[in-house]
Short mmCIF file of C-alpha atoms in Angstrom, two decimals:
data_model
loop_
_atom_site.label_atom_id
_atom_site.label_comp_id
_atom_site.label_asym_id
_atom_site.label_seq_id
_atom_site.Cartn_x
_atom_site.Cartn_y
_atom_site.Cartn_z
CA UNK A 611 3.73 28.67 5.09
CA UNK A 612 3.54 31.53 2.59
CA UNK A 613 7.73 31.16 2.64
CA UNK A 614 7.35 27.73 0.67
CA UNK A 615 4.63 29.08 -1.74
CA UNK A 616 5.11 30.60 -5.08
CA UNK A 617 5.25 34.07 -6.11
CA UNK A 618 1.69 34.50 -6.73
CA UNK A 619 0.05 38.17 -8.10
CA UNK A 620 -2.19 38.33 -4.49
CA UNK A 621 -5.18 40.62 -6.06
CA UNK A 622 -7.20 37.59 -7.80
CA UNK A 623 -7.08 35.83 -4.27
CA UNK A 624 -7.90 38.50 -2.76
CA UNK A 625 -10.79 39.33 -5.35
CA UNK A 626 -12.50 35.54 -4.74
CA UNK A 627 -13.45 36.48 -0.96
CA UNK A 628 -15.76 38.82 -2.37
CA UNK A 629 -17.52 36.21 -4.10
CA UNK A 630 -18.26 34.06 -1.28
CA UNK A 631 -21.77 35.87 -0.89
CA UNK A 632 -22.79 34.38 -4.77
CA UNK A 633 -21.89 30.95 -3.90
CA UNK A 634 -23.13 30.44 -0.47
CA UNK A 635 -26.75 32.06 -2.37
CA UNK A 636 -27.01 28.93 -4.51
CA UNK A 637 -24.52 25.95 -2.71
CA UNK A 638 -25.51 25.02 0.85
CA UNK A 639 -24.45 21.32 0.85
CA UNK A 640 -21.16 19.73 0.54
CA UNK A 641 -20.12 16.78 -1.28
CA UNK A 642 -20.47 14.99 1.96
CA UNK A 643 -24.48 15.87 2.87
CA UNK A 644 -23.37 18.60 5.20
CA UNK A 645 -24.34 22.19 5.33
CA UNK A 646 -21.29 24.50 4.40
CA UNK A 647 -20.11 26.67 6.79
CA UNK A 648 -19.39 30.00 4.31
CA UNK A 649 -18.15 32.30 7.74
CA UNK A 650 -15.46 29.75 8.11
CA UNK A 651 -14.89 29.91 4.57
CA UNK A 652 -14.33 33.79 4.74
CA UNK A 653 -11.78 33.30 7.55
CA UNK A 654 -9.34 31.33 5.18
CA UNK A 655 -6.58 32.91 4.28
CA UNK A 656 -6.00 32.03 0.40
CA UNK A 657 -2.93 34.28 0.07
CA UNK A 658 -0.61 33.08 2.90
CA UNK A 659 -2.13 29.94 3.26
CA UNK A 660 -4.88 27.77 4.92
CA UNK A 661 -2.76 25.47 6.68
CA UNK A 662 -1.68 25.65 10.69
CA UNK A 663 1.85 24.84 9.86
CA UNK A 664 4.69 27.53 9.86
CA UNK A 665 7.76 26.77 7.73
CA UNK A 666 10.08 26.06 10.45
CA UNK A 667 6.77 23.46 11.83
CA UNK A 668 8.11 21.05 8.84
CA UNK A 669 11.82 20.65 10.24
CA UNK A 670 12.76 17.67 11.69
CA UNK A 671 13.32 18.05 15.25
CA UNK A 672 11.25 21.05 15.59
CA UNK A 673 9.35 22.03 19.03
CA UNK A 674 5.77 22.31 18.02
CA UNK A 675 3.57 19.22 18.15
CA UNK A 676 3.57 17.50 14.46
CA UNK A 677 1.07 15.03 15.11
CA UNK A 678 -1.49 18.01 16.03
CA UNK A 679 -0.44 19.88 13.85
CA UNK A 680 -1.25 16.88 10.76
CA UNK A 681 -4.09 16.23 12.60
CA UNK A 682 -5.38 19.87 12.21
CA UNK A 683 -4.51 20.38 8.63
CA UNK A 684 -6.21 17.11 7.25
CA UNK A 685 -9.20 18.36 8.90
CA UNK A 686 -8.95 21.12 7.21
CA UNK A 687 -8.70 19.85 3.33
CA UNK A 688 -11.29 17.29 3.94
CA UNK A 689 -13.41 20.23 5.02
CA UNK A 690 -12.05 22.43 2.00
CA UNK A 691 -11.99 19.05 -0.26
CA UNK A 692 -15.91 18.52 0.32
CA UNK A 693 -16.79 21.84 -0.39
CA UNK A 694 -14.98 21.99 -3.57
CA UNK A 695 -16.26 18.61 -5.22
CA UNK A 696 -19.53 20.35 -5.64
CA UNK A 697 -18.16 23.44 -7.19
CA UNK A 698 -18.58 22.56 -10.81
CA UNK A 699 -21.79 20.50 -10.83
CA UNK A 700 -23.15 24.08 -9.20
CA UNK A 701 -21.23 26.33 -11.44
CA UNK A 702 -22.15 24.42 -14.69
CA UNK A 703 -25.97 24.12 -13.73
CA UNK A 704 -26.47 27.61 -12.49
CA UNK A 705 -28.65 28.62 -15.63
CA UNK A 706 -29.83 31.92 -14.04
CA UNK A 707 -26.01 33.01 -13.65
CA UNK A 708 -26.38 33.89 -10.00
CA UNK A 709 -22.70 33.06 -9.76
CA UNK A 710 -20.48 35.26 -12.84
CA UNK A 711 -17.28 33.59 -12.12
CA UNK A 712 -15.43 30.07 -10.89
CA UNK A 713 -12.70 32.43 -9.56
CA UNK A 714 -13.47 31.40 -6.27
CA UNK A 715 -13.54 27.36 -6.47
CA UNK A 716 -9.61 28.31 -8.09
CA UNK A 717 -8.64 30.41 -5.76
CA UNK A 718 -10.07 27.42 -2.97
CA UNK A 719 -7.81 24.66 -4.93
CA UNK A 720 -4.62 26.98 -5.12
CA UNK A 721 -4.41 27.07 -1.52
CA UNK A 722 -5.73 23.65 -1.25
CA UNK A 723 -2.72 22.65 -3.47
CA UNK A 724 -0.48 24.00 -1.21
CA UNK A 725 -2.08 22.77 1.97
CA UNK A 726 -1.59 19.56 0.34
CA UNK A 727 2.70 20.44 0.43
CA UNK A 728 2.38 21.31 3.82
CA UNK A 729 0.50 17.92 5.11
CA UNK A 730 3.06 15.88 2.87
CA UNK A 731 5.71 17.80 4.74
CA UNK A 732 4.46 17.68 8.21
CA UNK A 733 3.89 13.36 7.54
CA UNK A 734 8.00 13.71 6.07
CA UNK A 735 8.88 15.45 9.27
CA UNK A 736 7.18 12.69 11.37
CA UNK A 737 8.89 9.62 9.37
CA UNK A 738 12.72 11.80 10.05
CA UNK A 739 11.79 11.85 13.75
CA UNK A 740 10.51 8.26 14.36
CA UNK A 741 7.31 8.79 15.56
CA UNK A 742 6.04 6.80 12.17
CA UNK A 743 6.37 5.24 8.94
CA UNK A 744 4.29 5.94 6.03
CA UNK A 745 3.54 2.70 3.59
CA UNK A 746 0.96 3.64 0.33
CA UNK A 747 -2.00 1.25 -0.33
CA UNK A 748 -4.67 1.32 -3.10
CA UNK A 749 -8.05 1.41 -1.99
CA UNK A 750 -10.61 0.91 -4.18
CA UNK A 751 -10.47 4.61 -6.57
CA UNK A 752 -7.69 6.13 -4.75
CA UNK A 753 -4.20 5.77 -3.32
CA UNK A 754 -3.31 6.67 0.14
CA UNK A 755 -0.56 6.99 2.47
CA UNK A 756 -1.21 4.52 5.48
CA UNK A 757 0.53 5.74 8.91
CA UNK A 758 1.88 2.66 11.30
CA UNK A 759 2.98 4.17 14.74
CA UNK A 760 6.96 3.42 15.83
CA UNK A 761 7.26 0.99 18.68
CA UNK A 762 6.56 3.51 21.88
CA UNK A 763 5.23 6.39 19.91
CA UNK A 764 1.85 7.56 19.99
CA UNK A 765 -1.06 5.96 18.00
CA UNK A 766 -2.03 7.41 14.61
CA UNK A 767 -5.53 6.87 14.38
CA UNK A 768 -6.48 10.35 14.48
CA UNK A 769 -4.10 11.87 11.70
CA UNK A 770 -5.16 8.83 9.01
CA UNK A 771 -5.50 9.68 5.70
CA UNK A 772 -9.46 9.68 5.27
CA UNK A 773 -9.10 10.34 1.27
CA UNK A 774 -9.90 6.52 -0.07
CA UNK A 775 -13.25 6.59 2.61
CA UNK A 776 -14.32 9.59 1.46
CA UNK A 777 -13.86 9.58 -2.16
CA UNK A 778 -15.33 5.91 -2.59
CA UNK A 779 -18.09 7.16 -0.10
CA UNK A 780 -18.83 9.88 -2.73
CA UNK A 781 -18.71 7.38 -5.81
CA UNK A 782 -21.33 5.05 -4.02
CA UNK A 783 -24.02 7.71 -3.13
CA UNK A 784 -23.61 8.73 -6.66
CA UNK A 785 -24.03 5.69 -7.87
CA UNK A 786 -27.38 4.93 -5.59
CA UNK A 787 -28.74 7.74 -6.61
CA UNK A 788 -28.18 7.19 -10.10
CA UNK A 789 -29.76 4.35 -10.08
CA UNK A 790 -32.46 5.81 -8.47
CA UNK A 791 -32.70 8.33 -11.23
CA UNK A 792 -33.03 5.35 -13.65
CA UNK A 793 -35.74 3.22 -12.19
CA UNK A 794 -37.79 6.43 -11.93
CA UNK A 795 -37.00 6.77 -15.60
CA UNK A 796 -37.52 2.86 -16.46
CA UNK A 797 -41.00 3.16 -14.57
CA UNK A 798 -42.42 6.64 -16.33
CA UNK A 799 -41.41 4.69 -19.52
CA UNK A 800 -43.88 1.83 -18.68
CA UNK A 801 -46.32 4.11 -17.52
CA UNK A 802 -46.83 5.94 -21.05
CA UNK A 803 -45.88 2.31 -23.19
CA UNK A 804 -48.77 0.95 -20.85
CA UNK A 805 -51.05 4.34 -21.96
CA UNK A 806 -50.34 3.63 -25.50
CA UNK A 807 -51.45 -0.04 -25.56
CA UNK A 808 -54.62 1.10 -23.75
CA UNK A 809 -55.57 3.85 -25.79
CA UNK A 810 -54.41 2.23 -29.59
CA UNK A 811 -54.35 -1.13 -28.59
CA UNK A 812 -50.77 -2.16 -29.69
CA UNK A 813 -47.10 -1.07 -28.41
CA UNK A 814 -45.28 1.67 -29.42
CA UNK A 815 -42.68 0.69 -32.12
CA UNK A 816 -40.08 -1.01 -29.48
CA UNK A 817 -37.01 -0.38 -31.71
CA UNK A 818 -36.44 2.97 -30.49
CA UNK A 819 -35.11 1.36 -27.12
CA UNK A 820 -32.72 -1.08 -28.26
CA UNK A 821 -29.15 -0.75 -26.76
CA UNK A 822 -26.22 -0.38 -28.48
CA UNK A 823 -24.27 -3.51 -28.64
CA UNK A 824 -21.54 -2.75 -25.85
CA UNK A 825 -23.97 -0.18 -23.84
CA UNK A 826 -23.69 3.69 -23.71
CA UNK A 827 -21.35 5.22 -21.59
CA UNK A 828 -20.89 8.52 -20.55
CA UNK A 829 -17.84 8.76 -22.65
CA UNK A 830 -19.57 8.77 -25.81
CA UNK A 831 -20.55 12.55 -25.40
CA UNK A 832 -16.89 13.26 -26.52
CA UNK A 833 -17.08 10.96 -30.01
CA UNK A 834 -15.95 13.40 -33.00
CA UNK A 835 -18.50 13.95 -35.56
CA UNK A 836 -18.11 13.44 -39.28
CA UNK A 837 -17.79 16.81 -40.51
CA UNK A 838 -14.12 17.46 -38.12
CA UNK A 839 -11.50 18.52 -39.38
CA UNK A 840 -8.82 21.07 -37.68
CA UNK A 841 -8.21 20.11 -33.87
CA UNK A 842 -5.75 21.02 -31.09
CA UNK A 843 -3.95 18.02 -30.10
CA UNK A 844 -3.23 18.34 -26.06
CA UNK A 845 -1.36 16.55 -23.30
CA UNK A 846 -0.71 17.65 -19.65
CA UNK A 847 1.90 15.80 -17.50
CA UNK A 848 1.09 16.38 -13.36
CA UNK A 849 2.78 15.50 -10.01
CA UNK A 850 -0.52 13.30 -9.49
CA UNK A 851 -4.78 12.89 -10.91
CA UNK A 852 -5.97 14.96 -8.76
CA UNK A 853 -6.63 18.78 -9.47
CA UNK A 854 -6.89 19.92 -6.31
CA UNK A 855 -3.53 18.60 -4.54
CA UNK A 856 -1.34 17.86 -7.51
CA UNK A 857 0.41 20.87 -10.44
CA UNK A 858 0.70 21.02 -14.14
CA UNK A 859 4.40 20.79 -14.79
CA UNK A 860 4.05 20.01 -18.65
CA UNK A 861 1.69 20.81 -21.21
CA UNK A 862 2.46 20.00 -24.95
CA UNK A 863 -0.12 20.81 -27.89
CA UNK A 864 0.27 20.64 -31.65
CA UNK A 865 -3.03 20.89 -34.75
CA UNK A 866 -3.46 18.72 -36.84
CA UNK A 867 -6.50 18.40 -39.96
CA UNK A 868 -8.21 15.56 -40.21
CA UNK A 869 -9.70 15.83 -43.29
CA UNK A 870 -7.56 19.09 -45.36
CA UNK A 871 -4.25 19.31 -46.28
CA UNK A 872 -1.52 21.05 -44.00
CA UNK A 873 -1.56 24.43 -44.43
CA UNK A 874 1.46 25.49 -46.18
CA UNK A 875 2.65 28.83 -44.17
CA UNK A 876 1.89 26.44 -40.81
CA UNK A 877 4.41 26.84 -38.54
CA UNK A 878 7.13 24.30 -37.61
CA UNK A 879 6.77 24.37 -34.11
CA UNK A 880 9.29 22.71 -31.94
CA UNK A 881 10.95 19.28 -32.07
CA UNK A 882 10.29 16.25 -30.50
CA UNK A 883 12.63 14.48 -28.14
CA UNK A 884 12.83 11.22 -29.85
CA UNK A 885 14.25 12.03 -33.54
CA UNK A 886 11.77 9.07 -34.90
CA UNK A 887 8.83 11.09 -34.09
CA UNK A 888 7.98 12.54 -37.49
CA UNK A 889 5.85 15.99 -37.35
CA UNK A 890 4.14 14.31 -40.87
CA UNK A 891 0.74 16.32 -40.87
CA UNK A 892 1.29 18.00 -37.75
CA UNK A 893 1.88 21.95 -36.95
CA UNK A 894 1.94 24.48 -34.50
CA UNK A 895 3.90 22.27 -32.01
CA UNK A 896 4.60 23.74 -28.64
CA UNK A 897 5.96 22.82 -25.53
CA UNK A 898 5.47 24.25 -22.22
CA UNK A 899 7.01 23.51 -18.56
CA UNK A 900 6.13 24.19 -15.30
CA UNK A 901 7.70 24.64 -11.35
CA UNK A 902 5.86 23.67 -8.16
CA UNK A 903 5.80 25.10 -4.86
CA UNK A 904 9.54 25.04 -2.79
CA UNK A 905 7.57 23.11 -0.55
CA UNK A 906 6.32 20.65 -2.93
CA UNK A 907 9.81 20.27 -4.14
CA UNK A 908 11.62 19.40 -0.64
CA UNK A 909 8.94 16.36 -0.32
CA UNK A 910 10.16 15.14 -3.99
CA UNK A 911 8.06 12.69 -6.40
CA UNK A 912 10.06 9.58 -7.40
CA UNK A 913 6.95 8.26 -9.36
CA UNK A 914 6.49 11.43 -11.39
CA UNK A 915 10.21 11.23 -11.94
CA UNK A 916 10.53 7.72 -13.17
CA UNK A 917 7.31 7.71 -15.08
CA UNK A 918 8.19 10.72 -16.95
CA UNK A 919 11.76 12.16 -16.44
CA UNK A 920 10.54 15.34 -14.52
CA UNK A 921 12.42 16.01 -11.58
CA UNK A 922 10.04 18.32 -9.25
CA UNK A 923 12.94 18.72 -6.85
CA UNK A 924 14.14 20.58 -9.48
CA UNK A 925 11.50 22.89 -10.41
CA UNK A 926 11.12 25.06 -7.56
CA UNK A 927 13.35 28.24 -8.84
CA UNK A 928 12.34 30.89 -10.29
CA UNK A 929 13.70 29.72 -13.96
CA UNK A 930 10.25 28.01 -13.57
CA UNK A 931 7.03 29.76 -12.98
CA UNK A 932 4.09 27.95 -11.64
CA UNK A 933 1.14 27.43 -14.34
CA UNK A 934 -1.69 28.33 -11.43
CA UNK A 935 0.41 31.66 -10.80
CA UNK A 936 0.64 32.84 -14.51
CA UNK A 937 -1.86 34.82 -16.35
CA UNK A 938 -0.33 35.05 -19.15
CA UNK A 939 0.16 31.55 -20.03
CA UNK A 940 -3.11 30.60 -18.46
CA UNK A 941 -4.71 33.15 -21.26
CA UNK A 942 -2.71 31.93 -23.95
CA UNK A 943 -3.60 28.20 -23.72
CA UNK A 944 -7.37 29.47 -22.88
CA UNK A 945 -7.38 31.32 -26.42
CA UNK A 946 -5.68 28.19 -28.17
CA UNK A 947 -8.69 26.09 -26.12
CA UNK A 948 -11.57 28.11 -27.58
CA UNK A 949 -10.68 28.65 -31.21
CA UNK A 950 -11.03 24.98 -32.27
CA UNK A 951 -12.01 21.88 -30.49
CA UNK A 952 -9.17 20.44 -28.28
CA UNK A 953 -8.58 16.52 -28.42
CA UNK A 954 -7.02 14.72 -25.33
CA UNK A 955 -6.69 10.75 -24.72
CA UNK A 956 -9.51 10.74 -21.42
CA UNK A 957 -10.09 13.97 -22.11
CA UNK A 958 -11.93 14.56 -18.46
CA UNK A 959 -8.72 14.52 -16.68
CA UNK A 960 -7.30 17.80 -18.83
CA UNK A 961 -11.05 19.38 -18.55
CA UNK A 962 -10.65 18.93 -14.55
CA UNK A 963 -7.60 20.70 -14.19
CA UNK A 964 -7.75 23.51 -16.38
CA UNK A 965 -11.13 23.97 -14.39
CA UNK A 966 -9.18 24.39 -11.41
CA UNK A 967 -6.18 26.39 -13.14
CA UNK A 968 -6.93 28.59 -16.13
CA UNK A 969 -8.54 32.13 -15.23
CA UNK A 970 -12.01 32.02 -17.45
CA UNK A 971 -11.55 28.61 -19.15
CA UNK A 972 -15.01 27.35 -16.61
CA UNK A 973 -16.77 30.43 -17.98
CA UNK A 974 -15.98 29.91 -21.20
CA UNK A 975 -16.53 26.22 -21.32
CA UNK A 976 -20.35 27.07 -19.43
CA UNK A 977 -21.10 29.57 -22.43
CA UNK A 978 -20.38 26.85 -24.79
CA UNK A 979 -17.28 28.12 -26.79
CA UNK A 980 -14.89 25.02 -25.69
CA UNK A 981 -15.31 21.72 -27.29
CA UNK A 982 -13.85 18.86 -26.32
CA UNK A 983 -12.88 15.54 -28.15
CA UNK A 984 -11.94 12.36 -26.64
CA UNK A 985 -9.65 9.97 -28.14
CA UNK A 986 -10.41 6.89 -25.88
CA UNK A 987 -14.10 6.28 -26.22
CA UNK A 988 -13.18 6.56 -30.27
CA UNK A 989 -10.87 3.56 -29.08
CA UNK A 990 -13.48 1.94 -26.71
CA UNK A 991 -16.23 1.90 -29.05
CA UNK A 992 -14.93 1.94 -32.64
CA UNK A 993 -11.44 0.15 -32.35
CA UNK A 994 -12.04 -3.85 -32.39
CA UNK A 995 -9.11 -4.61 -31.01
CA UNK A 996 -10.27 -2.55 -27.72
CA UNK A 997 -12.10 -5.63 -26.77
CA UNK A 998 -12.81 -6.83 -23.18
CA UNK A 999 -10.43 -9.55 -22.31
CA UNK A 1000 -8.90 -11.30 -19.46
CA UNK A 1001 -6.11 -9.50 -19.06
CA UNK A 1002 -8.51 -6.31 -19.72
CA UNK A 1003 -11.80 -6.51 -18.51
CA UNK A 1004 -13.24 -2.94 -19.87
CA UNK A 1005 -10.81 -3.02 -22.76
CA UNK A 1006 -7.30 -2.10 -23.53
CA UNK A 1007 -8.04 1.45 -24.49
CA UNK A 1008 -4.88 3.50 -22.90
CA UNK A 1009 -3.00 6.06 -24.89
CA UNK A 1010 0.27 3.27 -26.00
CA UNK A 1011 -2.02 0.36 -27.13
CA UNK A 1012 -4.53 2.82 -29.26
CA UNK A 1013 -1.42 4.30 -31.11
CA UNK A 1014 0.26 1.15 -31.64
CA UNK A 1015 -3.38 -0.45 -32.98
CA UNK A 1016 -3.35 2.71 -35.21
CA UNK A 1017 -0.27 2.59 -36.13
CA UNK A 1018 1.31 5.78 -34.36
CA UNK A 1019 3.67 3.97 -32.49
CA UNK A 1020 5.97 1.29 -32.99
CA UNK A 1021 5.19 -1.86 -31.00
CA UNK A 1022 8.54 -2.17 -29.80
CA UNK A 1023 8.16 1.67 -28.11
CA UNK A 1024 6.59 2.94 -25.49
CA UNK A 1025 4.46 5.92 -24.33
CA UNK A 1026 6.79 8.67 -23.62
CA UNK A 1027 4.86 10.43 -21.11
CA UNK A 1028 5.64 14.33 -21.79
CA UNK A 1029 2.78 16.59 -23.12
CA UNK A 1030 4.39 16.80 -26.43
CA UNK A 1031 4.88 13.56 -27.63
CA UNK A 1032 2.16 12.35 -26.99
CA UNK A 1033 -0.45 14.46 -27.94
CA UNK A 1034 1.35 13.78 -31.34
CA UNK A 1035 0.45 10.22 -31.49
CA UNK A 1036 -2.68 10.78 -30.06
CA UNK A 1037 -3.19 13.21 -33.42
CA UNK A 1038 -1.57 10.56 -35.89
CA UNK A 1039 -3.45 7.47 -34.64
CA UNK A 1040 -6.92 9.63 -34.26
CA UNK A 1041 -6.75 10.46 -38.15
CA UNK A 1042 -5.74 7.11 -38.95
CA UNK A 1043 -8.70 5.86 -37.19
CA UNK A 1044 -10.78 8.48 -38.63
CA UNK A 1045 -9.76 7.86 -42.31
CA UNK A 1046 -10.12 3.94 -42.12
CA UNK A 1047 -13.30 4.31 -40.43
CA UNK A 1048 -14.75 6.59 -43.31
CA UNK A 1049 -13.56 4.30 -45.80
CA UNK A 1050 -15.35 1.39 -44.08
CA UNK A 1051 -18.41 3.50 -43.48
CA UNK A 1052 -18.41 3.02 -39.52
CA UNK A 1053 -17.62 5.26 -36.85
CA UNK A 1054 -18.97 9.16 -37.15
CA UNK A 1055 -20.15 7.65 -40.90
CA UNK A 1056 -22.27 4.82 -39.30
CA UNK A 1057 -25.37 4.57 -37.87
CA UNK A 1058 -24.42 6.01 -34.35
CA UNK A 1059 -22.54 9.01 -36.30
CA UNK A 1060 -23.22 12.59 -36.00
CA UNK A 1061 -22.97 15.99 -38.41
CA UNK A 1062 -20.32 18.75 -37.72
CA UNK A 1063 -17.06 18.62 -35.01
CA UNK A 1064 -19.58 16.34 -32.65
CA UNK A 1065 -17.27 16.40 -29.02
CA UNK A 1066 -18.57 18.01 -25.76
CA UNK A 1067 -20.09 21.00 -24.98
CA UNK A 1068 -21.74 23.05 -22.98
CA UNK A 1069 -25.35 23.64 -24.25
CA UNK A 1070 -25.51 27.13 -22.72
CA UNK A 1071 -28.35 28.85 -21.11
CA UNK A 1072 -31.89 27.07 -20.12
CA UNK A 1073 -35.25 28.62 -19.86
#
């Protein structure tokens, strides 16, 4: 399949093999509960590509066997997929540093990426020759394409899409064991309240325990602290959510101060698409596009297209360069990253990609010189008009309704859905928010406030 793939520099695939031997010294299990093969990992090849399929395998009316072949290459990524869901819980609580570098996990979701073309192309191949149609159902945390056999053909059983069973699988052996985690917790707390009544006679002052009035959430890690002021605004648009099958095709980043005046020799960065957008406070703007893989480009994406104007049929020459195959811009937007905290609107999704794309952004974000700030749990947890509701059970808390609340958008506009634009009024409504919540006292100024930039970060080393 290497014909369909990019024009990748081969040496830093190459380089990962050799750090197989750290990994498979520290990671044994899979995301799935089973022991990880690390021989069969060393017989991938990451620079031609892990899939069975050839280029001329994806033509319609080809002579190989395109149900075997499907079948062969979804075994493989949910193999590949399992072993690369541990990756960063491993990588981020290795506190001896047995493993240097996440170059290996990247080098596992490139080719992962582009086995991920090839499967879409091999299922595209089978709808053009009749053996099957291919209908998309949501299923519980995921999407997935569901197979139905042509009259006469052969069944499809085998070659289902096991993505929604595996992922929700996951998600509820996470969750047991969570909870788990926090009955052991709730009981070693009444063991030692039950100590102190014993030994003093009277309870420890119960106050300490009470719960915030909508509940913590693991969100509320990224809440910006009171003493913030210059951020980096940034957006990413992809050909899907998830890191290891889908590409970056936009990112768009701008500063802002939250507290300071614009600096006066800022520069004026780029303009926006829509003339109404008004840079205001903002600098630095920059815009940045993407290609994908020829192969991801003959299977197409209507929904990427209509939800954000990006045409990946488009985007496969070699006018654009793809973001996992360019140092240069993967260093450039690492520097930007690390020399001021970065704000996104559910900031984990932009933090889960450039894990799996930029060269040295997991190293630096382990050694603690990345923070990140999150623009939705300010909206979940500080914004009133967040509230639960019918039509909104957890709260309205996506990028449009928090800028129109704030202010940053227009209520008769709409999210534009390109990296630029709306990191912008993600930046506008943020210091809006931030200014009218210092004036009433609340937020980073209120009780459940911090000092400094306050955001997510890596606390670094343990002993």
């Amino acid at each position: 399949m290497s014909a369909m793939y990019g024009h990748a520099d081969d040496d830093w695939l190459v380089r990962a093999h050799g750090d197989i031997d750290q990994w498979a010294a520290v990671m044994d299990i899979d995301a799935d509960d089973r022991p990880i093969d690390w021989n069969w990992v060393r017989t991938l090849d990451l620079v031609h590509g892990v899939g069975v399929a050839t280029v001329h395998d994806c033509d319609a009316g080809a002579s190989s066997d395109v149900h075997d072949l499907l079948r062969r290459d979804l075994m493989i990524r949910d193999r590949l997929e399992a072993i690369l869901t541990c990756c960063d819980r491993v990588f981020m609580t290795d506190y001896d540093r047995l493993i240097p570098s996440y170059r290996l996990p990247r080098a596992l979701a490139h080719a992962n990426r582009r086995l991920n073309d090839e499967i879409n192309l091999l299922r595209d191949r089978g709808v053009a020759e009749g053996l099957w149609t291919v209908a998309y159902e949501h299923r519980e945390r995921v999407t997935v394409p569901v197979l139905q056999a042509a009259e006469g053909a052969p069944a499809v059983d085998d070659i289902q899409d096991r993505t929604a069973e595996l992922v929700n699988g996951r998600a509820e052996r996470r969750k047991r064991a969570r909870e788990q985690r926090e009955a052991g917790d709730r009981l070693i707390v009444a063991a030692n309240l039950e100590g102190a009544i014993a030994a003093g006679g009277a309870a420890a002052d119960e106050g300490t325990t009470a719960a915030s009035p909508i509940g913590s959430d693991w969100r509320d890690v990224y809440l910006p602290g009171r003493g913030l002021d210059a951020v980096m605004g940034i957006d990413i648009e992809t050909t899907g959510t998830d890191p290891l099958r889908d590409y970056i095709i936009d990112v768009g980043f701008e500063y802002m101060n939250m507290v300071t005046p614009r600096p006066q020799d800022a520069p004026a960065g780029m303009p926006y698409v829509d003339s109404s957008y008004q840079a205001g406070d903002a600098y630095g703007q920059a815009r940045l596009g993407f290609g994908v893989t020829r192969a991801n480009a003959w299977h197409g994406n209507e929904t990427i297209r209509n939800l954000t104007g990006i045409d990946v049929k488009m985007r496969s020459s070699s006018q654009w360069r793809l973001f996992d195959e360019w140092p240069q811009a993967q260093q450039g937007l690492l520097m930007r990253l690390e020399q001021q905290p970065f704000v996104a609107h559910n900031a984990n999704f932009e933090h889960r990609f450039f894990l799996h794309n930029v060269a040295g952004y997991a190293e630096s974000y382990r050694a603690g010189h990345i923070v990140i700030i999150d623009t939705m749990p300010m909206s979940r947890r500080w914004d009133e008009g967040s509230a639960p509701s019918e039509a909104h059970p957890y709260g309205d808390n996506s990028l449009e309704s928090y800028a129109k609340r704030q202010g940053a958008l227009p209520e008769d506009s709409s999210e534009r859905h390109l990296g630029l634009e709306d990191a912008h009024i993600m930046l506008v409504a943020m210091k809006r928010h931030l200014t009218a919540l210092r004036e009433a006292h609340r937020g980073p100024w209120g009780p459940d406030g911090v000092s400094g930039t306050g955001g997510k970060r890596a606390k670094g080393r343990r002993w």
